[in-house]
Short mmCIF file of C-alpha atoms (C1' of nucleotides) in Angstrom, two decimals:
data_model
loop_
_atom_site.label_atom_id
_atom_site.label_comp_id
_atom_site.label_asym_id
_atom_site.label_seq_id
_atom_site.Cartn_x
_atom_site.Cartn_y
_atom_site.Cartn_z
CA MET A 1 -4.64 -9.58 25.40
CA GLU A 2 -4.95 -5.85 25.98
CA LYS A 3 -7.01 -3.96 23.45
CA ARG A 4 -4.08 -1.62 22.91
CA THR A 5 -1.57 -4.43 22.49
CA PHE A 6 -3.89 -6.04 19.97
CA LYS A 7 -4.17 -2.93 17.83
CA ASP A 8 -0.48 -2.14 18.07
CA ASN A 9 0.39 -5.66 16.96
CA ILE A 10 -2.07 -5.65 14.09
CA TYR A 11 -1.16 -2.26 12.66
CA THR A 12 2.55 -2.86 13.14
CA ALA A 13 2.27 -6.15 11.28
CA ILE A 14 0.38 -4.55 8.40
CA ALA A 15 2.85 -1.67 8.28
CA GLY A 16 5.54 -4.29 7.86
CA LEU A 17 3.71 -5.28 4.72
CA THR A 18 3.15 -1.77 3.40
CA LYS A 19 6.80 -0.89 4.01
CA ALA A 20 7.63 -3.52 1.42
CA PHE A 21 5.60 -1.43 -1.03
CA SER A 22 7.22 1.84 -0.07
CA SER A 23 10.35 2.00 -2.19
CA PRO A 24 10.42 3.05 -5.85
CA ASN A 25 12.76 0.22 -6.76
CA ARG A 26 10.60 -2.38 -5.10
CA LEU A 27 7.51 -1.06 -6.84
CA GLU A 28 9.25 -1.37 -10.16
CA ILE A 29 10.25 -4.94 -9.32
CA ILE A 30 6.69 -5.82 -8.32
CA ASP A 31 5.34 -4.32 -11.52
CA LEU A 32 7.86 -6.34 -13.48
CA LEU A 33 7.23 -9.62 -11.66
CA ALA A 34 3.50 -9.30 -12.29
CA ASN A 35 4.33 -10.22 -15.87
CA GLY A 36 6.01 -13.48 -15.00
CA GLU A 37 8.86 -14.88 -12.95
CA LYS A 38 12.38 -13.54 -13.38
CA SER A 39 15.85 -14.23 -12.01
CA VAL A 40 17.74 -11.64 -9.99
CA GLU A 41 19.97 -10.89 -12.95
CA GLN A 42 17.04 -10.40 -15.29
CA ILE A 43 15.41 -8.05 -12.82
CA ALA A 44 18.60 -6.05 -12.39
CA ALA A 45 19.02 -5.85 -16.15
CA GLN A 46 15.51 -4.52 -16.78
CA THR A 47 15.64 -1.90 -14.06
CA ALA A 48 18.39 0.49 -13.09
CA ILE A 49 19.26 -1.56 -10.03
CA THR A 50 22.50 -3.42 -9.34
CA VAL A 51 22.34 -7.15 -8.76
CA ALA A 52 23.28 -6.93 -5.09
CA ASN A 53 20.74 -4.22 -4.46
CA ALA A 54 18.02 -6.07 -6.35
CA SER A 55 18.77 -9.13 -4.28
CA GLN A 56 18.31 -7.14 -1.10
CA HIS A 57 15.01 -5.69 -2.26
CA LEU A 58 13.86 -9.17 -3.19
CA GLN A 59 14.65 -10.38 0.32
CA VAL A 60 12.47 -7.61 1.69
CA LEU A 61 9.66 -8.61 -0.65
CA LYS A 62 10.12 -12.24 0.25
CA ASN A 63 10.01 -11.57 3.99
CA ALA A 64 6.77 -9.70 3.41
CA ARG A 65 5.55 -12.74 1.47
CA LEU A 66 4.90 -10.63 -1.60
CA VAL A 67 7.11 -12.80 -3.78
CA LYS A 68 7.96 -16.48 -3.83
CA THR A 69 11.01 -18.26 -5.22
CA ARG A 70 11.72 -21.29 -7.30
CA ARG A 71 15.12 -22.70 -8.06
CA GLU A 72 16.07 -24.07 -11.46
CA GLY A 73 19.68 -24.94 -12.08
CA ASN A 74 21.85 -22.02 -11.17
CA PHE A 75 18.96 -19.57 -11.25
CA ILE A 76 16.48 -18.55 -8.62
CA TYR A 77 13.27 -17.30 -10.13
CA TYR A 78 11.18 -14.78 -8.26
CA ALA A 79 7.45 -14.40 -8.88
CA LEU A 80 4.60 -12.45 -7.34
CA ASN A 81 3.01 -14.48 -4.59
CA GLY A 82 -0.73 -14.68 -5.08
CA ARG A 83 -3.56 -12.77 -6.61
CA LYS A 84 -4.10 -10.51 -3.60
CA ALA A 85 -0.53 -9.24 -3.78
CA TYR A 86 -1.19 -8.05 -7.31
CA ALA A 87 -4.58 -6.69 -6.30
CA ALA A 88 -2.94 -4.55 -3.63
CA TRP A 89 -0.39 -3.17 -6.08
CA LYS A 90 -3.17 -2.47 -8.56
CA ALA A 91 -5.25 -0.64 -5.96
CA ILE A 92 -2.27 1.55 -5.11
CA ARG A 93 -1.49 2.11 -8.78
CA ASP A 94 -5.09 3.08 -9.53
CA LEU A 95 -5.14 5.44 -6.59
CA ALA A 96 -1.93 7.10 -7.75
CA MET A 97 -3.16 7.45 -11.31
CA GLU A 98 -6.38 9.02 -10.13
CA GLN A 99 -5.08 11.51 -7.64
CA GLU A 100 -1.31 11.87 -7.70
CA PRO A 101 -0.55 14.90 -9.87
CA ALA A 102 3.11 13.94 -10.34
CA VAL A 103 2.04 10.63 -11.85
CA GLN A 104 -0.56 12.19 -14.10
CA ILE A 105 1.75 14.91 -15.35
CA THR A 106 4.66 12.57 -16.00
CA LEU A 107 2.47 10.09 -17.83
CA ARG A 108 0.87 12.76 -20.00
CA GLN A 109 4.17 14.36 -20.89
CA PHE A 110 5.92 11.12 -21.74
CA ARG A 111 3.07 9.83 -23.88
CA GLN A 112 2.81 13.14 -25.68
CA GLU A 113 6.52 13.13 -26.53
CA ALA A 114 6.32 9.48 -27.53
CA GLY A 115 3.37 10.21 -29.79
CA SER A 116 1.24 7.55 -28.16
CA ALA A 117 -1.25 10.01 -26.66
CA ALA A 118 -3.56 8.74 -23.96
CA GLY A 119 -3.89 4.99 -23.67
CA LEU A 120 -7.23 3.31 -24.05
CA SER A 121 -8.86 1.27 -21.36
CA TYR A 122 -9.71 -2.33 -22.30
CA ASP A 123 -13.38 -2.07 -21.50
CA THR A 124 -13.86 0.85 -23.88
CA LEU A 125 -12.30 -1.07 -26.76
CA PRO A 126 -14.24 -2.66 -29.59
CA GLN A 127 -13.96 -6.44 -29.66
CA ASN A 128 -14.48 -7.08 -33.34
CA ASP A 129 -12.40 -8.00 -36.37
CA ARG A 130 -11.49 -4.37 -37.05
CA VAL A 131 -8.91 -4.46 -34.26
CA LEU A 132 -5.86 -6.60 -33.55
CA PHE A 133 -4.33 -6.96 -30.11
CA LEU A 134 -0.55 -6.92 -30.36
CA ASP A 135 1.45 -7.98 -27.30
CA VAL A 136 4.96 -6.52 -27.57
CA ARG A 137 6.45 -7.94 -24.38
CA PRO A 138 9.34 -10.42 -24.47
CA LEU A 139 8.22 -13.88 -25.46
CA ASP A 140 8.64 -15.47 -22.03
CA GLU A 141 6.27 -12.95 -20.50
CA PHE A 142 3.74 -13.56 -23.25
CA SER A 143 4.02 -17.29 -22.59
CA ALA A 144 3.45 -16.74 -18.87
CA GLY A 145 0.05 -15.24 -19.62
CA HIS A 146 -1.64 -13.04 -22.19
CA LEU A 147 -4.95 -11.88 -23.63
CA GLU A 148 -6.68 -14.78 -25.36
CA ASP A 149 -6.78 -13.19 -28.77
CA ALA A 150 -3.44 -11.38 -28.72
CA HIS A 151 -0.72 -11.74 -31.32
CA SER A 152 2.84 -11.71 -30.00
CA ILE A 153 5.75 -9.80 -31.48
CA PRO A 154 8.37 -8.75 -28.92
CA MET A 155 9.30 -5.10 -29.27
CA SER A 156 12.88 -6.08 -30.08
CA GLU A 157 11.71 -7.87 -33.22
CA LEU A 158 8.90 -5.58 -34.26
CA SER A 159 10.71 -3.56 -36.89
CA GLU A 160 11.62 -6.72 -38.80
CA ARG A 161 8.23 -8.35 -38.53
CA LEU A 162 5.93 -5.57 -39.67
CA ALA A 163 4.84 -7.72 -42.60
CA GLU A 164 2.89 -9.94 -40.20
CA LEU A 165 0.54 -7.12 -39.36
CA PRO A 166 -2.64 -6.14 -41.20
CA ARG A 167 -2.92 -2.62 -42.61
CA ASP A 168 -6.69 -2.55 -42.55
CA LYS A 169 -7.11 -2.99 -38.81
CA THR A 170 -6.50 -0.81 -35.79
CA ILE A 171 -3.62 -2.27 -33.83
CA ILE A 172 -3.96 -2.17 -30.05
CA THR A 173 -0.55 -2.57 -28.50
CA CYS A 174 -0.36 -4.10 -25.05
CA CYS A 175 2.56 -4.55 -22.69
CA ARG A 176 3.30 -4.69 -18.97
CA GLY A 177 0.84 -2.00 -18.03
CA PRO A 178 0.54 1.77 -17.85
CA PHE A 179 4.15 2.37 -16.80
CA CYS A 180 5.72 0.14 -19.43
CA THR A 181 7.11 1.91 -22.47
CA TYR A 182 7.16 -0.98 -24.94
CA ALA A 183 3.64 -0.24 -26.12
CA ASP A 184 4.53 3.43 -26.64
CA GLU A 185 7.58 2.52 -28.70
CA ALA A 186 5.48 0.10 -30.71
CA VAL A 187 2.80 2.71 -31.39
CA GLN A 188 5.45 5.14 -32.53
CA LEU A 189 7.06 2.61 -34.86
CA LEU A 190 3.75 1.38 -36.27
CA ASN A 191 2.33 4.82 -36.90
CA ALA A 192 5.58 5.86 -38.60
CA ASN A 193 5.11 2.90 -40.93
CA GLY A 194 1.58 3.70 -41.95
CA PHE A 195 -0.31 1.52 -39.50
CA THR A 196 -3.05 2.74 -37.22
CA ALA A 197 -1.97 1.94 -33.68
CA ILE A 198 -3.05 2.88 -30.18
CA ARG A 199 -1.73 1.66 -26.85
CA MET A 200 -3.82 -0.13 -24.30
CA GLU A 201 -3.56 1.12 -20.74
CA GLU A 202 -3.85 -2.14 -18.81
CA ASN A 203 -1.87 -5.34 -18.86
CA TYR A 204 -3.38 -8.77 -19.30
CA LEU A 205 -3.71 -9.35 -15.54
CA ASP A 206 -5.83 -6.25 -15.15
CA VAL A 207 -8.08 -7.43 -17.93
CA GLN A 208 -8.30 -10.85 -16.35
CA ILE A 209 -9.36 -9.34 -13.02
CA LEU A 210 -11.90 -7.20 -14.85
CA LYS A 211 -13.40 -10.23 -16.57
CA GLU A 212 -13.47 -12.27 -13.37
CA GLU A 213 -15.41 -9.55 -11.61
CA LYS A 214 -17.94 -9.62 -14.41
CA TRP A 215 -18.33 -13.38 -14.27
CA GLN A 216 -18.57 -13.48 -10.53
CA ASN A 217 -21.87 -11.66 -10.37
CA MET B 1 11.77 12.43 -21.70
CA GLU B 2 14.14 9.54 -21.16
CA LYS B 3 12.55 6.18 -20.59
CA ARG B 4 14.56 5.83 -17.39
CA THR B 5 13.61 9.29 -16.12
CA PHE B 6 9.99 8.48 -16.82
CA LYS B 7 10.01 5.27 -14.79
CA ASP B 8 12.02 6.80 -11.97
CA ASN B 9 9.58 9.68 -11.72
CA ILE B 10 6.53 7.44 -11.81
CA TYR B 11 7.69 4.89 -9.25
CA THR B 12 9.12 7.57 -6.98
CA ALA B 13 5.83 9.41 -7.05
CA ILE B 14 3.87 6.26 -6.22
CA ALA B 15 6.32 5.35 -3.47
CA GLY B 16 5.55 8.77 -2.01
CA LEU B 17 1.99 7.58 -1.76
CA THR B 18 2.77 4.16 -0.32
CA LYS B 19 5.08 5.68 2.27
CA ALA B 20 2.03 7.40 3.65
CA PHE B 21 0.60 3.93 4.27
CA SER B 22 3.75 2.58 5.86
CA SER B 23 3.45 3.57 9.49
CA PRO B 24 1.35 1.71 12.08
CA ASN B 25 -0.01 4.93 13.51
CA ARG B 26 -1.07 6.23 10.12
CA LEU B 27 -2.77 2.96 9.28
CA GLU B 28 -4.74 3.17 12.49
CA ILE B 29 -5.72 6.74 11.64
CA ILE B 30 -6.82 5.75 8.14
CA ASP B 31 -8.87 2.87 9.51
CA LEU B 32 -10.50 5.25 11.95
CA LEU B 33 -11.23 7.98 9.43
CA ALA B 34 -12.91 5.48 7.14
CA ASN B 35 -15.76 5.58 9.63
CA GLY B 36 -16.29 9.31 9.39
CA GLU B 37 -14.49 12.59 9.85
CA LYS B 38 -12.73 13.37 13.11
CA SER B 39 -10.82 16.24 14.66
CA VAL B 40 -7.17 15.89 15.62
CA GLU B 41 -8.11 15.67 19.29
CA GLN B 42 -10.64 12.94 18.66
CA ILE B 43 -8.13 10.97 16.66
CA ALA B 44 -5.51 11.32 19.36
CA ALA B 45 -8.01 10.26 22.01
CA GLN B 46 -9.05 7.10 20.18
CA THR B 47 -5.53 5.96 19.40
CA ALA B 48 -2.43 5.93 21.58
CA ILE B 49 -0.98 8.92 19.76
CA THR B 50 -0.31 12.38 21.19
CA VAL B 51 -2.04 15.36 19.62
CA ALA B 52 1.15 16.81 18.16
CA ASN B 53 2.19 13.50 16.71
CA ALA B 54 -1.26 12.82 15.28
CA SER B 55 -1.17 16.24 13.69
CA GLN B 56 2.13 15.43 12.01
CA HIS B 57 0.87 12.12 10.72
CA LEU B 58 -2.19 13.88 9.38
CA GLN B 59 0.02 16.31 7.50
CA VAL B 60 1.76 13.37 5.88
CA LEU B 61 -1.58 11.86 4.90
CA LYS B 62 -2.78 15.21 3.62
CA ASN B 63 0.32 15.75 1.49
CA ALA B 64 -0.28 12.33 -0.01
CA ARG B 65 -3.87 13.41 -0.66
CA LEU B 66 -5.21 10.49 1.34
CA VAL B 67 -7.19 12.75 3.64
CA LYS B 68 -8.96 16.06 3.21
CA THR B 69 -9.83 18.70 5.78
CA ARG B 70 -12.79 20.84 6.65
CA ARG B 71 -12.85 23.60 9.24
CA GLU B 72 -15.78 24.17 11.55
CA GLY B 73 -15.33 26.69 14.33
CA ASN B 74 -12.24 25.84 16.29
CA PHE B 75 -12.05 22.32 14.93
CA ILE B 76 -10.47 20.96 11.82
CA TYR B 77 -12.09 17.75 10.69
CA TYR B 78 -10.09 15.19 8.76
CA ALA B 79 -11.71 12.64 6.49
CA LEU B 80 -10.59 10.01 4.04
CA ASN B 81 -10.28 11.52 0.59
CA GLY B 82 -12.16 9.46 -1.94
CA ARG B 83 -13.29 5.94 -2.54
CA LYS B 84 -10.04 4.80 -4.09
CA ALA B 85 -8.10 5.75 -0.96
CA TYR B 86 -10.30 3.40 1.03
CA ALA B 87 -10.08 0.76 -1.68
CA ALA B 88 -6.29 0.81 -1.45
CA TRP B 89 -6.37 0.44 2.33
CA LYS B 90 -8.87 -2.40 1.98
CA ALA B 91 -6.71 -4.20 -0.57
CA ILE B 92 -3.74 -3.98 1.77
CA ARG B 93 -5.83 -5.09 4.73
CA ASP B 94 -7.22 -8.06 2.81
CA LEU B 95 -3.75 -9.04 1.71
CA ALA B 96 -2.47 -8.88 5.27
CA MET B 97 -5.38 -10.90 6.62
CA GLU B 98 -4.83 -13.56 3.99
CA GLN B 99 -1.13 -14.03 4.21
CA GLU B 100 0.47 -12.23 7.14
CA PRO B 101 0.85 -14.81 9.91
CA ALA B 102 1.34 -12.16 12.61
CA VAL B 103 -2.04 -10.65 11.74
CA GLN B 104 -3.81 -13.98 11.64
CA ILE B 105 -2.34 -15.17 14.91
CA THR B 106 -3.01 -11.92 16.77
CA LEU B 107 -6.59 -11.79 15.51
CA ARG B 108 -7.31 -15.39 16.42
CA GLN B 109 -5.82 -15.05 19.88
CA PHE B 110 -7.60 -11.82 20.71
CA ARG B 111 -10.97 -13.06 19.50
CA GLN B 112 -10.56 -16.30 21.38
CA GLU B 113 -9.81 -14.48 24.63
CA ALA B 114 -12.65 -12.08 23.99
CA GLY B 115 -15.01 -14.98 23.38
CA SER B 116 -16.10 -13.60 20.03
CA ALA B 117 -14.54 -16.43 18.02
CA ALA B 118 -14.15 -15.92 14.30
CA GLY B 119 -16.13 -13.11 12.76
CA LEU B 120 -18.62 -13.78 10.01
CA SER B 121 -18.38 -12.30 6.58
CA TYR B 122 -21.39 -10.28 5.44
CA ASP B 123 -22.06 -12.26 2.31
CA THR B 124 -22.36 -15.51 4.26
CA LEU B 125 -24.97 -14.03 6.58
CA PRO B 126 -28.69 -14.73 6.36
CA GLN B 127 -30.74 -11.66 5.48
CA ASN B 128 -34.03 -12.56 7.14
CA ASP B 129 -35.99 -11.58 10.24
CA ARG B 130 -34.12 -14.10 12.38
CA VAL B 131 -31.14 -11.75 12.59
CA LEU B 132 -30.67 -8.20 13.79
CA PHE B 133 -27.74 -6.03 12.74
CA LEU B 134 -26.48 -4.03 15.71
CA ASP B 135 -24.05 -1.20 15.04
CA VAL B 136 -22.12 -0.46 18.24
CA ARG B 137 -19.98 2.43 17.00
CA PRO B 138 -20.35 5.93 18.47
CA LEU B 139 -23.43 7.70 17.19
CA ASP B 140 -21.60 10.19 14.97
CA GLU B 141 -19.97 7.37 13.05
CA PHE B 142 -23.29 5.62 12.64
CA SER B 143 -24.77 8.86 11.34
CA ALA B 144 -21.95 9.25 8.84
CA GLY B 145 -22.93 5.99 7.21
CA HIS B 146 -24.26 2.55 8.17
CA LEU B 147 -25.93 -0.62 6.95
CA GLU B 148 -29.48 0.14 5.84
CA ASP B 149 -31.13 -2.18 8.28
CA ALA B 150 -28.84 -1.71 11.27
CA HIS B 151 -29.94 -0.70 14.74
CA SER B 152 -27.60 1.67 16.59
CA ILE B 153 -26.54 1.35 20.21
CA PRO B 154 -23.08 2.77 20.92
CA MET B 155 -20.94 0.35 22.92
CA SER B 156 -20.76 2.86 25.77
CA GLU B 157 -24.52 2.64 26.25
CA LEU B 158 -25.07 -1.00 25.46
CA SER B 159 -25.21 -2.35 29.01
CA GLU B 160 -28.04 0.03 29.88
CA ARG B 161 -30.03 -0.51 26.71
CA LEU B 162 -30.18 -4.28 26.53
CA ALA B 163 -33.96 -4.10 26.84
CA GLU B 164 -34.16 -2.74 23.29
CA LEU B 165 -32.85 -5.98 21.88
CA PRO B 166 -34.85 -9.07 20.93
CA ARG B 167 -34.02 -12.35 22.63
CA ASP B 168 -35.35 -14.50 19.83
CA LYS B 169 -32.99 -13.28 17.10
CA THR B 170 -29.33 -13.71 16.40
CA ILE B 171 -27.61 -10.39 16.91
CA ILE B 172 -24.88 -9.53 14.40
CA THR B 173 -22.68 -6.86 15.90
CA CYS B 174 -20.88 -4.52 13.50
CA CYS B 175 -18.30 -1.85 14.12
CA ARG B 176 -15.35 -0.20 12.38
CA GLY B 177 -14.10 -3.38 10.80
CA PRO B 178 -11.97 -6.41 11.59
CA PHE B 179 -9.50 -4.56 13.81
CA CYS B 180 -12.09 -2.75 15.89
CA THR B 181 -12.83 -4.26 19.29
CA TYR B 182 -16.26 -2.73 19.95
CA ALA B 183 -18.03 -5.62 18.26
CA ASP B 184 -16.05 -8.11 20.34
CA GLU B 185 -16.93 -6.34 23.56
CA ALA B 186 -20.56 -6.24 22.49
CA VAL B 187 -20.62 -9.96 21.69
CA GLN B 188 -19.10 -10.71 25.09
CA LEU B 189 -21.64 -8.54 26.92
CA LEU B 190 -24.59 -9.86 24.94
CA ASN B 191 -23.69 -13.51 25.30
CA ALA B 192 -23.14 -13.01 29.02
CA ASN B 193 -26.69 -11.68 29.20
CA GLY B 194 -28.32 -14.56 27.43
CA PHE B 195 -28.45 -13.19 23.91
CA THR B 196 -27.10 -14.97 20.86
CA ALA B 197 -24.53 -12.69 19.30
CA ILE B 198 -21.82 -12.97 16.65
CA ARG B 199 -19.55 -10.28 15.28
CA MET B 200 -19.46 -9.31 11.66
CA GLU B 201 -16.01 -9.07 10.09
CA GLU B 202 -16.50 -6.12 7.75
CA ASN B 203 -17.59 -2.55 8.29
CA TYR B 204 -20.40 -0.86 6.41
CA LEU B 205 -18.05 0.54 3.74
CA ASP B 206 -16.83 -2.94 2.84
CA VAL B 207 -20.41 -4.10 2.50
CA GLN B 208 -21.23 -1.07 0.37
CA ILE B 209 -18.32 -1.84 -1.97
CA LEU B 210 -19.44 -5.47 -2.13
CA LYS B 211 -22.97 -4.44 -3.10
CA GLU B 212 -21.76 -1.95 -5.68
CA GLU B 213 -19.68 -4.59 -7.37
CA LYS B 214 -22.76 -6.77 -7.59
CA TRP B 215 -24.88 -3.99 -9.07
CA GLN B 216 -22.25 -2.95 -11.55
CA ASN B 217 -22.38 -6.13 -13.55
"C1'" DC C 1 -9.00 43.44 22.06
"C1'" DA C 2 -7.90 39.76 25.39
"C1'" DA C 3 -8.28 35.14 26.69
"C1'" DG C 4 -9.10 30.50 25.50
"C1'" DT C 5 -9.01 26.41 22.70
"C1'" DG C 6 -7.57 23.41 18.98
"C1'" DT C 7 -3.99 22.77 15.86
"C1'" DT C 8 0.54 23.19 13.85
"C1'" DC C 9 5.44 24.09 13.82
"C1'" DA C 10 10.53 23.57 14.95
"C1'" DA C 11 14.33 21.49 17.01
"C1'" DA C 12 16.51 17.52 18.71
"C1'" DC C 13 17.26 12.88 19.36
"C1'" DA C 14 16.95 8.00 18.31
"C1'" DT C 15 16.09 4.69 14.97
"C1'" DA C 16 15.44 2.89 10.12
"C1'" DT C 17 16.24 2.65 5.43
"C1'" DT C 18 18.87 2.70 1.15
"C1'" DC C 19 22.73 1.99 -1.70
"C1'" DT C 20 27.59 0.73 -2.52
"C1'" DT C 21 31.43 -2.22 -2.18
"C1'" DG C 22 33.73 -6.38 -1.75
"C1'" DA C 23 33.66 -10.84 0.07
"C1'" DA C 24 31.14 -15.25 1.02
"C1'" DT C 25 27.97 -18.95 -0.15
"C1'" DA C 26 25.28 -22.58 -2.58
"C1'" DG C 27 24.56 -25.26 -6.22
"C1'" DA C 28 25.96 -26.82 -11.04
"C1'" DT C 29 29.44 -28.12 -14.20
"C1'" DT C 30 33.88 -29.92 -15.53
"C1'" DA D 1 37.47 -32.34 -6.01
"C1'" DA D 2 38.04 -27.89 -8.39
"C1'" DT D 3 35.92 -24.31 -10.82
"C1'" DC D 4 32.31 -21.47 -12.29
"C1'" DT D 5 28.11 -18.77 -11.81
"C1'" DA D 6 24.17 -16.72 -9.70
"C1'" DT D 7 22.94 -15.07 -5.59
"C1'" DT D 8 23.39 -13.46 -0.90
"C1'" DC D 9 25.66 -11.40 3.01
"C1'" DA D 10 28.11 -7.79 5.85
"C1'" DA D 11 29.78 -3.35 6.86
"C1'" DG D 12 29.60 1.46 6.36
"C1'" DA D 13 28.07 6.10 4.83
"C1'" DA D 14 24.30 9.05 3.60
"C1'" DT D 15 19.68 10.02 4.05
"C1'" DA D 16 15.08 9.62 5.86
"C1'" DT D 17 11.62 8.76 9.43
"C1'" DG D 18 9.17 8.86 13.97
"C1'" DT D 19 8.56 10.70 18.48
"C1'" DT D 20 8.84 14.13 22.14
"C1'" DT D 21 8.84 18.68 23.89
"C1'" DG D 22 7.63 23.31 24.17
"C1'" DA D 23 6.46 27.25 21.72
"C1'" DA D 24 3.73 29.51 18.02
"C1'" DC D 25 -0.31 30.13 15.36
"C1'" DA D 26 -5.38 30.64 13.99
"C1'" DC D 27 -9.71 31.10 14.95
"C1'" DT D 28 -13.68 31.84 18.38
"C1'" DT D 29 -15.72 33.69 22.33
"C1'" DG D 30 -16.18 36.88 26.14
#
DNA sequence: CAAGTGTTCAAACATATTCTTGAATAGATT
DNA sequence: AATCTATTCAAGAATATGTTTGAACACTTG
């Protein structure tokens, strides 16, 4: 094989993969699927994408092997395909948060308006009995994976279940990650009700990766 | 700010970044620049891209803040902008090598024809005096950064400088990374001349990241 | 200041990508 | 077998992207 042919083939193949990452809608889908499998309808409902369009994006992701499918009854559930697929999305996300001004500005402005200020990074958080980790994602996402010591109250039920929460601890709200707004809404609600709440920046997968890296060495 | 506006802005901004990664030519440029700064002409010469086209791709990369520039005399030198930019490219590359059949097949076939078989990963390599690390990249790239204990002979000079190499050690050739062919050519030349040579899979930056991760924890 | 060199720009063309709409399909339920 | 439901497909319009070509620009050197 020619040296040039080799390189062309390699970089073209990888570009096929990165193209799957290069649409806002697909990024939102990836970010969503990182929190557990979802049907096409569920995905369409949680994003501003129509069902047909979501289906097409999912085909693109599937052809790039970024997602895998599972059928159950009438539903086809899509899920992220493998740890490295998430790792790639995380690397891109981290890069954007570090050096993409539009991302930084938008994040800062939204958080400021939402009253949730800057989120805290997991590894700067105290791990003692003065804090409570509160996962406000829908229950099925919590079931699919969560921080060991997290308490679950889906955002949709939070206002009715405030009694479950301690008033003498700092509540760390966690959700789907830095671009998810559940944790911001939770912080707002909790602070308005006399609790002390802060949002965590990462999602549980990020924390898991962090811990694995620590163990590994 | 509306929740929806927030997410649209965020994911659109990040997609702007990933689009910069989504062209074969730009990926080749990124992979090249990871080994040290280069002028537009140099980049065009090392790839199959015309100067004008390379310049345009570089503008795209610059707008995405993936590369930075430095002027010296008549030349403008482009370099990768920051560790996270490389980390993102590496995450994508690793993902592709793990689960993109086209990449795996092309790599295997090329290496087989080149007689360099499968490359070895740095962390599986013995670090004793039975091996010699031989960096066959051009001298300026070696100068920009290399493995501590590596010996440098640019591929273009290798055939005339074989006398410098020991016949009683295993020679580990290293170059720009898994998609660079210098190390394969070197292995072929060395084996044909009675040396024992194997190519290393990673480049020096990958090894550096690997070592940092070990130190960190 | 003129000439030379490296780089960028602008226009034009061909090709890809995205979203919408409405119909088709595959599997489950009745 | 007929019906229902979730999902996918197909076609078309609007927009975006990649490459080539030739000219323009910016800086250095004579």
